[in-house]
Amino acid sequence: MSEGELRAVTFRNVTHDYDGARALDDVSFEVGDGEFVTLLGPSGCGKTTLLRITSGFLDPTAGDVLLHGKSVVGVPPFRRNTSMVFQDYALFPHRTVAQNVAFGLRMRGMAPDEIRRRVDRMLDMLGLAGLGERRIGHISGGQAQRVALGRSMIVEPAVLLLDEPLGALDLKLRKQMQVELKRIQRQVGMTFLYVTHDQEEALAMSDRIAVMNKGRLMQYGTPHEIYRRPSSRFVADFIGEANLIPCRVAERRSDALVLKGPGASSFTAAPSGADPASGADAILVIRPENLALAEPPVPQANTIGAVVQELTFLGPSVRMTALAEGNIVLAVVIGPGGRLPAIGDRIDLKWKAEDAIVVGPG
Amino acid sequence: MIGAERKAGRSGWALGFYTALIYGFFYLPIVTLILFAFDAKEVPGLPLKDLTLGWFAAALSDRQLLAALSTSVWVALLSASLAVLLAMPAALALAWVRLPAKPAILGFIIAPMVVPHLVLGLGLLLLFRPVPGILGVAGVVIAHTTLNLCYATMILYSHLLGFQRSLVEAARDLGASEIRMFWEVVLPLSAPAILAAFLMSFTLSFGEFVAAWFVAGFERTLPIEIWAWLRHILSPKINAIATVIVAVSVAMTILAQLWILRRRNGARGGAA
């Protein structure tokens, strides 16, 4: 098996223009076989365009898309070994559940006995056994979601494309389906390319996340990497909650990056290898759970003074917002047992150098 | 509260009266026509004293009247079928394909609706005159297809505009060719609209007189036959045949409605 065959999908410099407006700008990355990859970004970031290019409903203006090492640009959807789960499920209302699931196999000219066997097995796996003869209008939203999934999975595509498939479900059902989708994906070992704008969903389900903004790929990595080591202000801000402190790079040392913050404050951060140049503007990113109250004597480095503005009780934790020098609003998560200041108190917040991330100002 | 209810009652009464007036305006002519089909007098008119079913027997044994009825049914069937067959691809292209100058194309399709049938009939007559044998049933079928086409296209076009496009994409994505997708998904889900376009076309053609009169030659459709009769005699035979037609139309409409309702309940409906 050559190297290329190990990758379910390869995007090479994919660019797409809609009537002169650039929807995708030079996107390149690879999806491994059996991986659950999520395209994540705000609406209009190009994630759905990329999904439609993979399915064959759109062709890229420039660049190449490879499925298992073979270029599929120009190959129509019905000749392409991809299958899409639509946002509105697109179940055929004039057909039963079983007929919907059987559709792809029937189009492939499979023998009726074999189709029936496979459809029964698929309905069993999805917990839809006994619903085969139901009309589409007579099943619940969660069931419809699973029928759509089964209809696409049964044709055993090289990659299953999912366009915000949980968007129409209520929150509780959505959480259930997230777990279920992930379980099914792991069970069958199919490659999933999943589109969502919900970062929590992406973090919970994905092996890797492609964060997109304004048609560009901002970062591609595991949820852990994306959360802990965002490569840009956009990614830091879009994934999870982030405190952004504007500063200036004072010194680049081999073991640390020294930064000047608002007022006379000075911070150090671990170097990442892609840090801004000395003297350049930068943003220090600190997650709320990595900020803590500093008890006297307050250390000099990596602390910032602030005034408590709000305290919100969340059950297991308390969320505090505080206003720091330079009009910066900071969010802090105080875990169980932590000391709680009062609103209006002057406090000092500290963090560990390795929890601070430095990104460019853009 | 009480004041609001009384007000609602009074406006409800006014609404009822208004509704009755509108329905009377629509249906009084038809009721009159049906009523006098049972009038025993040679020349129908008030007072309605003796009732008979004799005119029905007379009408249904009148060879000339039945021949005209059969011609009209054939013309309506053919022109409605042709119109739907031609309208479907036109509507598909208009609704789903990115076309340049789409408003202009739509305008040209709707235009025959506002052209007087007189103008259309005259134009077609001038056009057909050099062609031997076309005046007659063929001519009327062509004239009525032209008229039906714009209505049928508009009905199917508006249906396809509202068609869930992801169903088309899902079928294609699952391996259906364009033709398979059309047969498996678009056609079955468009059946109610196709039926509506067909029935509308059929009815329009069946009652059309002016355009048909120009291009019918020596052939007589039912409206032409009735018009020819009215010139010398106002026989209740015509009321009788008209009553039969009304009864058949009403029955057809009810059947079509029931069929559409049943399909809809089958497709959606509450959880069983």
XYZ file of C-alpha atoms in Angstrom:
634
model
C 0.000 0.000 0.000
C 1.504 3.317 -1.002
C 1.567 6.315 1.267
C -1.224 8.063 -0.602
C -3.716 5.258 -0.012
C -3.479 5.714 3.740
C -5.092 9.115 3.385
C -8.786 9.138 2.794
C -8.838 12.744 1.589
C -6.099 15.126 0.489
C -6.823 18.806 -0.129
C -4.140 20.491 -2.205
C -4.257 24.288 -2.479
C -8.042 24.200 -2.859
C -9.431 27.583 -3.867
C -13.000 28.469 -4.726
C -14.585 31.681 -5.991
C -18.322 32.380 -5.946
C -19.073 35.091 -8.487
C -15.741 36.722 -7.829
C -15.910 36.425 -4.034
C -13.291 34.119 -2.577
C -14.943 31.413 -0.490
C -11.890 29.182 -0.119
C -8.328 30.397 -0.227
C -5.506 27.918 -0.811
C -6.599 25.239 1.656
C -4.304 22.234 2.060
C -4.541 19.395 4.553
C -4.994 15.645 4.767
C -7.556 13.396 6.394
C -6.238 10.002 7.488
C -8.154 6.775 6.897
C -10.621 6.145 9.704
C -10.162 9.606 11.186
C -12.939 11.838 12.488
C -12.024 15.274 11.189
C -14.106 18.364 11.841
C -14.213 21.512 9.744
C -14.891 24.203 12.301
C -15.493 27.886 11.807
C -18.054 30.683 11.909
C -20.697 30.849 9.173
C -19.237 31.957 5.871
C -15.785 30.569 6.685
C -15.876 28.168 3.725
C -16.357 24.906 5.615
C -19.545 23.938 3.782
C -17.987 24.944 0.454
C -15.086 22.591 1.161
C -17.539 19.798 2.040
C -19.478 20.351 -1.189
C -16.242 20.325 -3.167
C -15.403 16.969 -1.565
C -18.840 15.590 -2.444
C -18.637 16.809 -6.049
C -21.508 19.303 -5.962
C -18.912 22.011 -6.546
C -15.599 21.994 -8.334
C -12.695 24.009 -6.979
C -11.641 27.064 -8.989
C -8.061 25.942 -8.406
C -6.312 23.163 -6.545
C -6.932 19.462 -6.249
C -8.952 17.037 -4.113
C -7.746 13.437 -3.834
C -9.681 10.469 -2.472
C -7.297 7.655 -1.524
C -4.638 9.257 -3.663
C -6.778 9.757 -6.791
C -7.846 13.172 -8.007
C -11.656 13.498 -8.129
C -11.948 17.021 -9.520
C -14.561 16.940 -12.298
C -16.008 13.586 -11.184
C -19.787 14.000 -10.647
C -21.269 13.175 -7.200
C -22.907 9.933 -8.330
C -19.584 8.515 -9.527
C -17.692 9.599 -6.429
C -17.096 7.344 -3.470
C -18.306 9.903 -0.954
C -21.619 10.159 0.792
C -23.236 13.126 2.456
C -25.468 13.440 5.510
C -27.443 16.621 4.910
C -28.303 19.245 7.474
C -32.029 18.718 6.824
C -31.389 14.929 6.422
C -32.979 15.015 2.923
C -34.868 11.784 3.588
C -37.220 10.805 0.766
C -40.691 11.487 2.198
C -42.424 9.130 -0.254
C -40.359 6.167 0.891
C -40.210 4.084 4.056
C -37.253 4.029 6.437
C -35.953 0.788 4.889
C -36.432 2.105 1.335
C -34.484 5.239 2.226
C -31.599 3.236 3.636
C -31.679 0.879 0.636
C -31.592 3.691 -1.957
C -27.826 3.822 -2.536
C -27.498 0.053 -2.825
C -30.400 -0.078 -5.267
C -28.726 2.604 -7.422
C -25.640 0.380 -7.461
C -27.705 -2.481 -8.861
C -27.279 -4.819 -5.898
C -29.477 -7.934 -5.691
C -32.671 -7.378 -3.629
C -31.849 -10.188 -1.166
C -28.426 -8.736 -0.439
C -29.927 -5.235 -0.080
C -32.480 -6.510 2.441
C -29.771 -8.266 4.452
C -27.564 -5.182 4.590
C -30.433 -2.803 5.349
C -31.573 -5.011 8.243
C -28.046 -5.103 9.616
C -27.690 -1.319 9.325
C -31.061 -0.681 11.009
C -30.015 -3.045 13.804
C -26.735 -1.260 14.328
C -28.452 2.132 14.491
C -31.113 0.937 16.913
C -33.830 1.282 14.271
C -34.837 -2.379 14.107
C -38.585 -2.699 13.634
C -38.947 0.795 12.154
C -38.120 -0.279 8.584
C -41.697 -0.073 7.319
C -42.423 3.321 8.909
C -42.972 6.313 6.673
C -40.456 9.132 7.100
C -43.180 11.398 8.511
C -43.875 8.906 11.283
C -40.465 8.895 12.995
C -38.893 11.295 15.496
C -36.114 13.811 14.787
C -33.461 11.645 16.437
C -34.606 8.627 14.450
C -34.603 10.624 11.204
C -31.024 11.639 11.987
C -30.012 7.996 12.309
C -31.871 7.001 9.132
C -29.931 9.694 7.250
C -26.699 8.386 8.733
C -27.553 4.792 7.825
C -28.563 5.721 4.278
C -25.150 7.303 3.745
C -23.040 4.731 5.603
C -24.553 1.694 3.886
C -22.801 2.531 0.602
C -19.469 2.293 2.455
C -17.999 5.557 1.194
C -14.300 6.370 1.311
C -15.326 9.363 3.363
C -18.647 10.208 4.986
C -19.450 13.912 4.780
C -21.658 15.381 7.505
C -23.038 18.901 7.123
C -24.029 20.098 10.617
C -26.153 16.979 11.061
C -27.035 17.686 14.700
C -28.061 21.298 14.153
C -31.803 20.585 14.060
C -31.873 18.602 17.320
C -32.524 20.035 20.770
C -29.575 20.361 23.137
C -30.122 17.153 25.095
C -30.597 14.994 22.023
C -27.616 16.696 20.399
C -25.346 15.714 23.293
C -26.622 12.135 23.110
C -26.087 11.981 19.363
C -22.549 13.371 19.688
C -21.596 10.379 21.826
C -23.500 8.005 19.585
C -21.995 9.344 16.339
C -18.511 9.018 17.761
C -19.271 5.465 18.939
C -20.617 4.452 15.523
C -17.637 6.022 13.765
C -15.186 4.153 15.974
C -17.148 0.922 15.594
C -17.177 0.923 11.785
C -13.822 2.665 11.378
C -15.183 4.939 8.643
C -13.576 8.271 7.777
C -15.826 11.150 8.851
C -15.492 14.710 7.601
C -17.796 16.713 9.803
C -18.866 20.346 9.478
C -19.956 22.382 12.480
C -19.770 25.872 13.892
C -20.104 24.523 17.431
C -16.614 24.398 18.937
C -17.710 22.298 21.914
C -19.082 19.687 19.531
C -15.829 19.754 17.558
C -13.681 19.362 20.678
C -15.835 16.508 21.966
C -15.958 14.394 18.814
C -12.943 14.990 16.603
C -9.632 13.248 16.170
C -8.472 16.378 14.404
C -10.000 19.787 13.823
C -9.477 22.090 10.853
C -10.272 25.594 12.092
C -11.319 27.852 9.228
C -11.961 31.556 8.908
C -12.734 33.698 5.859
C -11.932 30.855 3.487
C -8.544 30.096 4.993
C -7.333 27.182 7.069
C -6.238 28.766 10.339
C -4.988 25.687 12.151
C -5.157 21.914 11.799
C -4.517 19.682 14.773
C -5.915 17.520 17.555
C -8.497 19.135 19.870
C -5.798 19.188 22.541
C -3.332 21.051 20.304
C -5.951 23.469 19.070
C -7.058 24.286 22.599
C -3.693 24.328 24.318
C -1.559 25.740 21.515
C -3.692 27.978 19.293
C -1.545 29.443 16.534
C -3.462 32.676 16.107
C -5.639 35.097 17.965
C -8.640 33.911 15.951
C -8.221 30.270 16.947
C -7.536 31.191 20.582
C -10.678 33.297 20.695
C -12.935 30.941 18.700
C -12.094 27.715 20.529
C -13.144 27.849 24.150
C -12.904 30.974 26.241
C -9.675 32.945 26.192
C -8.290 35.986 27.968
C -6.394 38.116 25.485
C -3.804 40.496 26.918
C -2.132 42.782 24.381
C 1.612 43.107 24.901
C 4.933 43.652 23.176
C 7.802 41.213 22.754
C 10.698 42.578 24.850
C 13.179 39.794 24.454
C 13.439 36.419 22.765
C 15.498 34.082 24.874
C 16.158 30.447 24.075
C 14.252 29.320 27.170
C 11.564 31.987 27.367
C 9.852 34.872 25.687
C 9.812 38.072 27.727
C 6.836 40.358 27.176
C 5.845 43.837 28.310
C 2.205 44.033 29.215
C -0.111 46.927 30.090
C 1.430 49.422 32.529
C 4.733 48.204 33.872
C 3.820 44.522 33.967
C 6.165 41.966 32.567
C 5.436 38.374 31.590
C 7.327 35.334 30.433
C 6.013 32.598 28.200
C 7.412 29.373 26.823
C 8.819 29.846 23.292
C 6.869 28.065 20.583
C 9.245 28.355 17.665
C 6.854 30.579 15.723
C 6.862 33.568 18.024
C 6.680 37.180 16.855
C 9.957 39.076 16.452
C 11.481 41.139 19.218
C 9.728 44.501 19.514
C 6.588 43.255 17.719
C 3.063 43.488 19.089
C 1.657 40.234 20.375
C -1.303 38.815 22.279
C -0.877 36.793 25.421
C -3.572 34.122 25.615
C -4.533 32.608 28.965
C -7.472 30.229 29.477
C -9.817 31.181 32.370
C -9.067 27.921 34.195
C -5.355 28.761 34.183
C -5.764 32.053 36.042
C -5.679 31.912 39.835
C -5.781 34.345 42.740
C -2.266 35.217 43.898
C -1.924 35.380 47.697
C 0.633 37.784 49.197
C 3.513 37.971 48.803
C 2.572 38.438 45.141
C 5.326 37.243 42.772
C 6.711 39.744 40.289
C 6.432 37.833 36.985
C 3.235 36.556 35.384
C 0.755 38.382 37.562
C -1.685 41.124 36.794
C -3.684 43.357 39.105
C -7.439 43.650 38.631
C -10.730 44.647 40.273
C -13.456 42.045 40.722
C -16.545 42.904 38.673
C -18.821 39.900 38.733
C -19.109 36.478 40.313
C -21.319 33.817 38.765
C -22.029 30.586 40.608
C -21.921 27.676 38.127
C -22.287 24.752 40.525
C -18.929 23.000 40.574
C -17.089 26.256 39.959
C -17.451 30.010 40.145
C -16.851 32.226 37.152
C -15.352 35.599 37.962
C -14.805 38.551 35.707
C -12.266 41.163 36.686
C -11.134 44.407 35.080
C -7.364 44.686 34.707
C -5.204 47.643 33.826
C -5.645 48.786 30.222
C -9.418 48.073 30.368
C -8.908 44.369 29.847
C -11.752 42.142 31.012
C -10.452 38.871 32.370
C -12.486 35.725 32.969
C -11.371 33.436 35.753
C -12.710 30.024 36.738
C -12.332 29.385 40.457
C -12.543 25.690 41.252
C -14.200 24.140 44.322
C -12.496 25.126 47.584
C -10.886 28.220 46.105
C -11.051 31.480 48.073
C -13.756 33.808 46.757
C -13.097 37.545 46.744
C -15.930 40.070 46.955
C -17.093 42.330 44.127
C -14.960 45.478 44.068
C -11.935 43.830 45.721
C -8.487 44.587 44.350
C -6.857 41.280 43.528
C -3.793 39.893 41.827
C -4.131 37.105 39.279
C -1.285 34.742 38.486
C -0.570 32.020 35.952
C 2.166 29.567 35.093
C 4.496 30.527 32.248
C 3.799 27.231 30.449
C 0.038 27.995 30.389
C 0.560 31.288 28.565
C 0.418 31.272 24.774
C 1.778 34.055 22.606
C 0.131 34.730 19.249
C 0.359 37.471 16.662
C -1.965 40.479 16.965
C -3.854 39.752 13.692
C -65.336 40.961 27.409
C -69.046 40.994 26.644
C -68.626 44.008 24.379
C -65.855 42.280 22.483
C -68.003 39.180 22.021
C -70.976 41.162 20.770
C -68.743 42.992 18.362
C -67.326 39.696 17.141
C -70.886 38.406 16.713
C -71.973 41.358 14.632
C -68.900 41.302 12.393
C -69.344 37.525 12.128
C -72.858 38.074 10.805
C -71.590 40.648 8.280
C -68.874 38.254 7.182
C -71.462 35.501 6.760
C -73.657 37.726 4.604
C -70.699 38.835 2.508
C -69.564 35.221 2.048
C -73.067 34.165 1.015
C -73.118 36.997 -1.537
C -69.785 35.945 -3.032
C -70.775 32.272 -3.197
C -74.125 33.214 -4.684
C -72.355 35.215 -7.353
C -70.150 32.221 -8.180
C -72.680 29.438 -8.008
C -76.110 30.918 -8.848
C -75.550 30.600 -12.623
C -74.522 26.969 -12.228
C -77.448 26.188 -9.927
C -79.841 27.855 -12.402
C -78.378 25.872 -15.275
C -78.749 22.586 -13.381
C -82.264 23.459 -12.178
C -83.626 24.099 -15.679
C -82.171 20.835 -16.937
C -85.158 19.286 -15.137
C -87.707 21.749 -16.594
C -90.346 19.902 -18.578
C -91.086 22.914 -20.859
C -89.605 23.128 -24.382
C -88.190 26.583 -23.641
C -86.787 26.737 -20.121
C -87.965 29.546 -17.846
C -89.871 30.423 -14.688
C -92.158 29.266 -13.227
C -90.644 25.830 -12.784
C -93.734 23.591 -12.634
C -93.250 20.104 -14.035
C -89.973 18.262 -13.583
C -88.529 15.625 -15.904
C -85.405 13.578 -16.567
C -86.332 13.448 -20.228
C -83.805 16.037 -21.361
C -80.977 13.904 -20.066
C -82.196 10.982 -22.128
C -82.586 13.275 -25.144
C -79.140 14.828 -24.732
C -77.385 11.499 -24.202
C -78.984 10.060 -27.333
C -78.234 13.101 -29.494
C -75.488 11.857 -31.837
C -74.331 15.327 -32.848
C -74.093 16.544 -29.248
C -72.233 13.393 -28.163
C -69.829 13.695 -31.111
C -69.021 17.268 -30.065
C -68.589 16.142 -26.446
C -66.224 13.386 -27.493
C -64.215 15.808 -29.675
C -63.896 18.206 -26.741
C -62.794 15.447 -24.361
C -60.144 14.258 -26.830
C -58.901 17.786 -27.510
C -58.726 18.484 -23.769
C -56.925 15.207 -23.002
C -54.390 15.713 -25.790
C -53.738 19.401 -25.208
C -53.468 18.943 -21.409
C -51.063 16.008 -21.813
C -48.939 17.870 -24.347
C -48.905 20.986 -22.184
C -47.726 19.069 -19.087
C -45.086 17.179 -21.103
C -43.724 20.439 -22.520
C -44.122 22.405 -19.286
C -42.141 19.994 -17.070
C -38.729 20.459 -18.731
C -39.367 24.201 -19.093
C -40.259 24.499 -15.397
C -37.238 22.398 -14.380
C -34.905 24.655 -16.333
C -36.523 27.845 -15.037
C -36.575 26.742 -11.410
C -33.266 24.934 -11.079
C -30.855 26.038 -13.804
C -28.983 29.298 -13.700
C -30.210 30.935 -16.904
C -29.309 34.313 -18.306
C -32.301 36.646 -18.822
C -34.607 34.437 -16.734
C -37.166 37.258 -16.174
C -37.446 37.744 -19.930
C -37.969 34.027 -20.521
C -40.612 33.913 -17.788
C -42.295 36.940 -19.344
C -42.545 35.224 -22.712
C -44.069 32.170 -21.073
C -46.682 34.149 -19.145
C -47.535 36.452 -22.077
C -50.151 34.140 -23.707
C -52.196 34.452 -20.486
C -52.814 38.121 -21.167
C -53.170 37.890 -24.953
C -56.910 37.782 -25.843
C -57.931 34.395 -27.209
C -59.366 36.304 -30.156
C -55.884 37.474 -31.140
C -54.384 34.040 -30.623
C -57.146 32.379 -32.671
C -56.808 34.848 -35.506
C -53.015 34.536 -35.512
C -53.146 30.761 -35.563
C -55.731 30.799 -38.364
C -53.453 32.958 -40.537
C -50.530 30.694 -39.676
C -52.432 27.453 -40.389
C -54.148 28.489 -43.620
C -51.329 27.375 -45.936
C -51.071 23.984 -44.170
C -53.548 21.450 -45.587
C -55.620 19.453 -43.117
C -54.502 21.231 -39.996
C -57.722 23.152 -39.405
C -59.887 20.882 -37.283
C -58.993 18.781 -34.260
C -55.235 19.195 -34.840
C -55.607 22.968 -35.016
C -57.658 23.135 -31.827
C -55.204 20.864 -30.003
C -52.337 23.147 -31.010
C -54.254 26.293 -29.990
C -55.192 24.820 -26.613
C -51.708 23.439 -25.955
C -50.375 26.965 -26.476
C -52.880 28.344 -23.974
C -52.410 25.543 -21.447
C -48.642 25.653 -21.635
C -48.301 28.936 -19.754
C -50.584 27.836 -16.904
C -49.009 24.396 -16.644
C -45.492 25.867 -16.677
C -46.349 28.365 -13.955
C -47.921 25.690 -11.722
C -44.947 23.328 -12.115
C -42.423 26.174 -11.859
C -43.782 27.372 -8.529
C -43.908 23.774 -7.278
C -40.273 23.158 -8.265
C -39.137 26.443 -6.718
C -40.353 25.128 -3.371
C -38.937 21.655 -3.942
C -36.493 20.527 -1.249
C -33.279 20.671 -3.259
C -31.325 18.531 -0.823
C -33.516 15.571 -1.903
C -32.173 15.952 -5.436
C -28.623 16.227 -4.160
C -29.076 13.254 -1.823
C -30.261 11.077 -4.699
C -27.323 12.162 -6.867
C -24.920 11.691 -3.986
C -26.176 8.145 -3.399
C -25.400 7.194 -6.981
C -28.498 8.102 -8.995
C -27.884 9.451 -12.498
C -29.849 12.558 -13.572
C -32.546 10.395 -15.165
C -32.798 7.955 -12.235
C -32.982 10.890 -9.830
C -35.828 12.413 -11.866
C -37.810 9.144 -11.919
C -37.151 8.129 -8.340
C -37.460 11.462 -6.568
C -38.645 14.447 -8.608
C -41.493 12.770 -10.495
C -43.181 10.998 -7.552
C -42.915 14.062 -5.333
C -44.239 16.291 -8.125
C -47.272 14.105 -8.845
C -49.784 16.411 -7.087
C -48.491 19.452 -8.998
C -48.505 17.524 -12.274
C -52.084 16.448 -11.593
C -53.047 20.041 -10.779
C -51.446 21.300 -13.998
C -53.194 18.587 -15.992
C -56.645 19.211 -14.497
C -56.313 22.956 -14.914
C -55.267 22.513 -18.546
C -58.041 20.005 -19.200
C -60.710 22.318 -17.808
C -59.351 25.329 -19.660
C -59.322 23.490 -22.975
C -62.709 21.859 -22.418
C -64.517 25.178 -22.055
C -62.478 27.260 -24.485
C -64.543 28.671 -27.356
C -62.952 31.701 -28.997
C -59.573 30.366 -30.131
C -61.118 26.998 -31.031
C -63.782 28.688 -33.204
C -61.067 30.165 -35.468
C -59.092 26.983 -36.070
C -61.733 24.229 -35.792
C -62.653 24.263 -39.486
C -65.756 22.103 -39.878
C -65.067 20.287 -36.647
C -67.270 21.102 -33.656
C -66.100 21.090 -30.061
C -68.805 21.120 -27.379
C -68.665 24.922 -26.828
C -68.945 25.461 -30.582
C -71.869 22.998 -30.776
C -73.691 24.709 -27.909
C -73.073 28.125 -29.422
C -74.474 26.914 -32.744
C -77.637 25.665 -30.972
C -78.116 28.838 -28.991
C -78.421 30.773 -32.224
C -81.860 29.292 -32.887
C -83.079 27.395 -29.848
C -82.534 27.443 -26.104
C -83.145 23.732 -25.435
C -82.961 22.201 -21.925
C -80.982 19.428 -23.652
C -78.009 21.778 -23.341
C -78.701 22.269 -19.650
C -78.809 18.505 -19.299
C -75.458 17.919 -20.989
C -73.949 20.810 -19.022
C -75.260 19.257 -15.796
C -73.553 15.981 -16.658
C -70.308 17.858 -17.285
C -70.555 19.742 -13.981
C -71.223 16.482 -12.130
C -68.226 14.769 -13.756
C -65.931 17.774 -13.056
C -66.970 17.979 -9.422
C -66.450 14.240 -8.985
C -63.000 14.470 -10.596
C -61.959 17.407 -8.404
C -63.084 15.643 -5.228
C -61.237 12.467 -6.222
C -58.063 14.439 -6.950
C -58.302 16.253 -3.625
C -58.805 12.996 -1.737
C -55.825 11.450 -3.498
C -53.566 14.393 -2.622
C -54.775 14.381 1.001
C -54.119 10.666 1.334
C -50.606 11.019 -0.070
C -49.853 13.897 2.285
C -51.093 11.975 5.314
C -48.988 9.030 4.237
C -45.860 11.132 3.882
C -46.204 13.236 7.024
C -48.949 12.728 9.554
C -48.486 12.365 13.300
C -46.349 9.661 14.883
C -48.200 6.384 14.573
